[in-house]
Amino acid sequence: MKPVIVFRADGNLIAGYGHVIRDLSLASILKDKYHTVFIIQDPDDFLRSQIKNTCDEIIEIPATKNLVDESKKIVKHILKPDDIVILDGYGFGTNYQAEIKKHCFKLVCIDDICDRHFVADVIINHSEGIKRKNYLIEKFSKLYLGTQYAILRRSFLKKKSTPTLKPSKDQRAFINMGGTDQQNYTQRALQTCIKNSKTNKIDIVVGSFYPYKNKLEKIINTNKQVSIHIHSNLSETEICSLMKKSTISICSASTVSYEYACVGGILFVYQTVSNQKNIYSFLIRSKVAFPAKTFDRVLSQLENKASSKKYFENRKKYFSGNSDKNLVSIFNDLEKERGITIRLAAQNDVLTYFKWANDPEVRMNSVNTSPISLKDHTNWFYAKLKSKNSLLYIISKNGIPLGQVRFDKEKNSAEIDYSIAKGYRGKGYGEIVLKNAIKEYYNKFPKDTIIAKAKESNIASNRVFEKSGFKKARSIVINGKKYQSHLMKAN
């Protein structure tokens, strides 16, 4: 039986459909491995059909602004402890997240504005230029940032040859400002394209509820010299096909601009709403796209073949077509944490620890590289169990021990030591083992600093400490060997 992944997002004519469509793109990537469920407030017919076409289940709930009350109803009537939950929307604040997180396996938030305290296990933001310091998050929240995690529909993830700008007076434009476009940027884009004599064909994509279609038709009727077509209710593959046929585009600074950057020609953008600020800034700063107001000037510059080639090569740095694989890897890592348990070591664990301690790789990376006798190990182990200043944890997966973590406390700090059982090395369990043990430690000593040391030659352990949230400190020498120190301070 597949594990369950629950999506929670809303969309409507006024707010737009972006959050829902983005989640459905992710659902289509993950549905081979998960049973996909979508929870949505009072959807219209369009969203209902889109969700049913992608997800295994749709759960419609009444519209309400009291989202905290909603979260309590969801955990009571819908969620199960083994579910992964994905929240995508600006209304899911800290309290909502906290309520959901208490009752599910893992919580994932999709974000693009960094405007709240996140308690989720994972936060995905596909804007470039965002850093960890931009977020207020929990100590063990994982951030996945940048276009390498772009959430795109499958049609736009297929690699294609590098396009080139067609000769002057042979430009085909693509315009898409989102399904509803309440501010009618579509009309601005159309007028910009018509005024440019190099554009002879224009495809405009709007949603079924776009309110200004009659205005576009009036413009079309007075500009017969340009072939202009309005498209609505297009499928994903149909939109992708139009993008590929075009040589230039004006889009909103949203996911549609990312999709166009994967398959289309020269990209120009408008920031149509405030929450597009980060994506717009990235697109312009990185020269993946250009402001729509520079349309004529940039097209003239990119008629130069060398300039055009440079533009498309630069764009490929950000959109390689591998973001689906990177997104899947996030959830593969979460799956590794299923069945994980942690407990304090007991006397009958002495032989397990003895086996781990004498593993050749463990000895090679230890301060004392010599094998340990059972007698010496037993005396050491029992002394550690009795010590008030030592905490020994065993972390298991589905009942099988996979590693140990030890804390040796002194005043307001503790030195940490860990090892992973041979069969679990190189599979990403080091970070999981450390995270679980450190959580337990901070439950007891929330103000302490944790100190880690690893031989500089032990690249794997140093990387695990860094990925676990430790900060590099000074290098030290022990028994003639260089060690890298790492520090983790309490929040």
Short mmCIF file of C-alpha atoms in Angstrom, two decimals, residues 38-259:
data_model
loop_
_atom_site.label_atom_id
_atom_site.label_comp_id
_atom_site.label_asym_id
_atom_site.label_seq_id
_atom_site.Cartn_x
_atom_site.Cartn_y
_atom_site.Cartn_z
CA PHE A 38 -6.06 17.11 -2.20
CA ILE A 39 -7.95 19.17 0.40
CA ILE A 40 -9.48 22.39 -0.92
CA GLN A 41 -12.09 24.91 0.17
CA ASP A 42 -15.16 25.11 -2.06
CA PRO A 43 -13.45 24.68 -5.49
CA ASP A 44 -14.97 25.84 -8.77
CA ASP A 45 -15.63 23.38 -11.58
CA PHE A 46 -12.30 24.08 -13.29
CA LEU A 47 -10.19 23.33 -10.21
CA ARG A 48 -12.31 20.34 -9.30
CA SER A 49 -11.72 18.78 -12.70
CA GLN A 50 -7.98 19.57 -12.62
CA ILE A 51 -7.59 17.94 -9.21
CA LYS A 52 -9.60 14.86 -10.18
CA ASN A 53 -7.47 14.43 -13.29
CA THR A 54 -4.27 14.35 -11.21
CA CYS A 55 -4.94 13.17 -7.65
CA ASP A 56 -6.39 9.96 -6.30
CA GLU A 57 -8.80 11.80 -4.00
CA ILE A 58 -10.29 15.26 -3.57
CA ILE A 59 -11.74 16.36 -0.23
CA GLU A 60 -13.84 19.50 -0.46
CA ILE A 61 -14.28 21.50 2.73
CA PRO A 62 -16.46 24.57 3.43
CA ALA A 63 -14.99 28.02 2.83
CA THR A 64 -13.84 29.68 6.05
CA LYS A 65 -11.39 32.36 7.16
CA ASN A 66 -10.88 30.64 10.52
CA LEU A 67 -7.99 28.48 9.35
CA VAL A 68 -6.81 27.48 12.82
CA ASP A 69 -10.24 25.99 13.49
CA GLU A 70 -10.04 24.35 10.07
CA SER A 71 -6.69 22.76 10.97
CA LYS A 72 -8.23 21.16 14.07
CA LYS A 73 -11.03 19.67 11.99
CA ILE A 74 -8.58 18.34 9.42
CA VAL A 75 -6.44 16.57 12.04
CA LYS A 76 -9.55 15.15 13.71
CA HIS A 77 -11.39 13.89 10.64
CA ILE A 78 -8.88 13.48 7.80
CA LEU A 79 -5.21 13.14 8.74
CA LYS A 80 -3.48 9.99 9.88
CA PRO A 81 -0.16 9.85 11.78
CA ASP A 82 1.71 8.35 8.79
CA ASP A 83 0.63 11.02 6.30
CA ILE A 84 2.91 13.59 4.73
CA VAL A 85 1.18 16.97 4.47
CA ILE A 86 2.03 19.73 1.99
CA LEU A 87 0.75 23.26 2.69
CA ASP A 88 0.83 25.86 -0.06
CA GLY A 89 -0.76 29.24 0.67
CA TYR A 90 -0.29 32.50 2.53
CA GLY A 91 -2.94 31.77 5.16
CA PHE A 92 -1.21 28.76 6.69
CA GLY A 93 0.59 30.53 9.50
CA THR A 94 2.66 29.21 12.39
CA ASN A 95 -0.30 28.05 14.49
CA TYR A 96 -1.88 26.21 11.57
CA GLN A 97 1.43 24.49 10.77
CA ALA A 98 1.99 23.53 14.41
CA GLU A 99 -1.45 21.91 14.69
CA ILE A 100 -0.94 19.89 11.51
CA LYS A 101 2.64 18.92 12.37
CA LYS A 102 1.59 17.35 15.67
CA HIS A 103 -0.66 14.90 13.85
CA CYS A 104 1.25 13.84 10.74
CA PHE A 105 4.48 12.08 9.80
CA LYS A 106 6.12 15.05 8.07
CA LEU A 107 5.03 18.58 7.18
CA VAL A 108 6.18 20.33 4.01
CA CYS A 109 5.50 24.00 3.18
CA ILE A 110 5.82 25.51 -0.28
CA ASP A 111 6.63 29.19 0.01
CA ASP A 112 7.73 32.19 -2.04
CA ILE A 113 7.60 35.20 0.32
CA CYS A 114 9.46 34.25 3.57
CA ASP A 115 6.96 36.14 5.72
CA ARG A 116 6.31 33.94 8.75
CA HIS A 117 7.81 31.56 11.31
CA PHE A 118 7.84 28.11 9.76
CA VAL A 119 7.71 24.98 11.91
CA ALA A 120 7.56 22.58 8.96
CA ASP A 121 10.10 19.80 8.49
CA VAL A 122 10.74 21.01 4.92
CA ILE A 123 10.29 24.37 3.20
CA ILE A 124 10.59 24.57 -0.60
CA ASN A 125 11.08 27.95 -2.27
CA HIS A 126 12.05 27.86 -5.94
CA SER A 127 13.11 31.52 -6.05
CA GLU A 128 16.83 32.08 -6.55
CA GLY A 129 18.79 34.34 -4.21
CA ILE A 130 16.89 33.38 -1.05
CA LYS A 131 19.13 32.38 1.88
CA ARG A 132 18.58 30.59 5.17
CA LYS A 133 18.95 33.94 6.96
CA ASN A 134 15.80 35.15 5.16
CA TYR A 135 13.76 32.56 7.08
CA LEU A 136 12.64 32.17 10.66
CA ILE A 137 12.53 28.39 11.03
CA GLU A 138 13.00 25.62 13.57
CA LYS A 139 16.48 24.25 14.21
CA PHE A 140 15.91 21.12 12.14
CA SER A 141 13.71 22.55 9.40
CA LYS A 142 15.25 21.83 6.02
CA LEU A 143 15.29 24.50 3.32
CA TYR A 144 15.37 23.63 -0.38
CA LEU A 145 15.94 26.84 -2.30
CA GLY A 146 16.35 27.87 -5.92
CA THR A 147 15.35 26.79 -9.41
CA GLN A 148 16.92 23.37 -8.95
CA TYR A 149 13.68 22.68 -7.03
CA ALA A 150 11.35 24.42 -9.50
CA ILE A 151 7.90 22.84 -9.33
CA LEU A 152 6.93 22.48 -12.98
CA ARG A 153 4.49 20.39 -14.95
CA ARG A 154 6.01 17.34 -16.62
CA SER A 155 5.78 18.67 -20.18
CA PHE A 156 8.19 21.48 -19.31
CA LEU A 157 10.82 19.21 -17.80
CA LYS A 158 11.78 17.57 -21.08
CA LYS A 159 15.08 18.84 -22.41
CA LYS A 160 15.24 20.39 -25.86
CA SER A 161 17.89 21.92 -28.09
CA THR A 162 18.87 25.53 -27.47
CA PRO A 163 16.44 27.82 -29.35
CA THR A 164 17.54 30.84 -31.34
CA LEU A 165 15.83 34.09 -32.22
CA LYS A 166 14.31 33.95 -35.69
CA PRO A 167 15.13 36.58 -38.35
CA SER A 168 13.68 40.09 -38.06
CA LYS A 169 9.96 40.44 -38.91
CA ASP A 170 9.36 36.76 -38.22
CA GLN A 171 8.66 36.78 -34.49
CA ARG A 172 5.89 34.74 -32.89
CA ALA A 173 4.89 35.97 -29.44
CA PHE A 174 3.36 34.06 -26.54
CA ILE A 175 1.45 35.97 -23.83
CA ASN A 176 0.26 34.49 -20.54
CA MET A 177 -0.47 36.55 -17.44
CA GLY A 178 -2.22 33.83 -15.50
CA GLY A 179 -5.73 32.50 -15.78
CA THR A 180 -7.66 35.46 -14.38
CA ASP A 181 -5.36 38.52 -14.73
CA GLN A 182 -7.63 40.93 -12.86
CA GLN A 183 -5.35 43.92 -13.61
CA ASN A 184 -5.37 43.11 -17.35
CA TYR A 185 -1.62 42.99 -17.94
CA THR A 186 -2.56 40.81 -20.92
CA GLN A 187 -3.77 43.86 -22.82
CA ARG A 188 -0.57 45.79 -22.04
CA ALA A 189 1.50 42.88 -23.33
CA LEU A 190 -0.59 42.60 -26.48
CA GLN A 191 -0.21 46.29 -27.28
CA THR A 192 3.55 46.06 -26.71
CA CYS A 193 3.84 43.17 -29.19
CA ILE A 194 1.64 44.84 -31.81
CA LYS A 195 3.68 48.05 -31.73
CA ASN A 196 6.82 46.09 -32.51
CA SER A 197 6.98 45.60 -36.28
CA LYS A 198 9.02 42.40 -35.89
CA THR A 199 6.08 40.50 -34.37
CA ASN A 200 3.73 38.99 -36.95
CA LYS A 201 1.92 36.34 -34.91
CA ILE A 202 0.68 36.43 -31.30
CA ASP A 203 -0.81 33.64 -29.15
CA ILE A 204 -2.61 34.79 -26.00
CA VAL A 205 -3.48 32.28 -23.27
CA VAL A 206 -6.19 33.26 -20.77
CA GLY A 207 -8.45 31.39 -18.38
CA SER A 208 -12.14 30.75 -18.80
CA PHE A 209 -12.96 33.58 -16.37
CA TYR A 210 -10.63 36.20 -17.81
CA PRO A 211 -12.88 39.31 -17.63
CA TYR A 212 -11.43 41.46 -20.43
CA LYS A 213 -11.73 39.21 -23.46
CA ASN A 214 -14.00 41.68 -25.27
CA LYS A 215 -11.33 44.39 -25.01
CA LEU A 216 -8.78 42.08 -26.59
CA GLU A 217 -11.15 41.26 -29.42
CA LYS A 218 -11.58 44.97 -30.22
CA ILE A 219 -7.80 45.36 -30.45
CA ILE A 220 -7.55 42.27 -32.65
CA ASN A 221 -10.23 43.60 -35.01
CA THR A 222 -8.32 46.85 -35.55
CA ASN A 223 -4.94 45.14 -36.13
CA LYS A 224 -5.60 42.73 -38.99
CA GLN A 225 -1.97 42.93 -40.17
CA VAL A 226 -0.94 40.74 -37.21
CA SER A 227 -2.24 37.19 -36.72
CA ILE A 228 -3.60 37.15 -33.17
CA HIS A 229 -5.28 34.18 -31.48
CA ILE A 230 -6.84 33.95 -28.01
CA HIS A 231 -6.65 30.51 -26.39
CA SER A 232 -8.41 29.27 -23.26
CA ASN A 233 -8.97 25.94 -21.55
CA LEU A 234 -5.71 24.59 -22.96
CA SER A 235 -4.15 21.42 -21.64
CA GLU A 236 -0.63 21.34 -20.29
CA THR A 237 0.71 19.82 -23.51
CA GLU A 238 -1.11 22.38 -25.65
CA ILE A 239 0.37 25.28 -23.69
CA CYS A 240 3.82 23.71 -23.92
CA SER A 241 3.42 23.33 -27.68
CA LEU A 242 2.52 27.02 -28.08
CA MET A 243 5.52 28.03 -26.00
CA LYS A 244 7.86 25.93 -28.12
CA LYS A 245 6.52 27.46 -31.34
CA SER A 246 7.08 31.01 -30.09
CA THR A 247 10.28 33.03 -30.32
CA ILE A 248 9.39 35.66 -27.74
CA SER A 249 7.08 35.88 -24.75
CA ILE A 250 5.63 38.26 -22.19
CA CYS A 251 4.55 36.44 -19.02
CA SER A 252 3.83 37.15 -15.38
CA ALA A 253 6.75 36.58 -12.99
CA SER A 254 5.27 33.32 -11.75
CA THR A 255 5.60 29.62 -12.44
CA VAL A 256 4.50 30.23 -16.04
CA SER A 257 7.71 32.23 -16.60
CA TYR A 258 9.73 29.27 -15.25
CA GLU A 259 7.91 26.95 -17.63
#
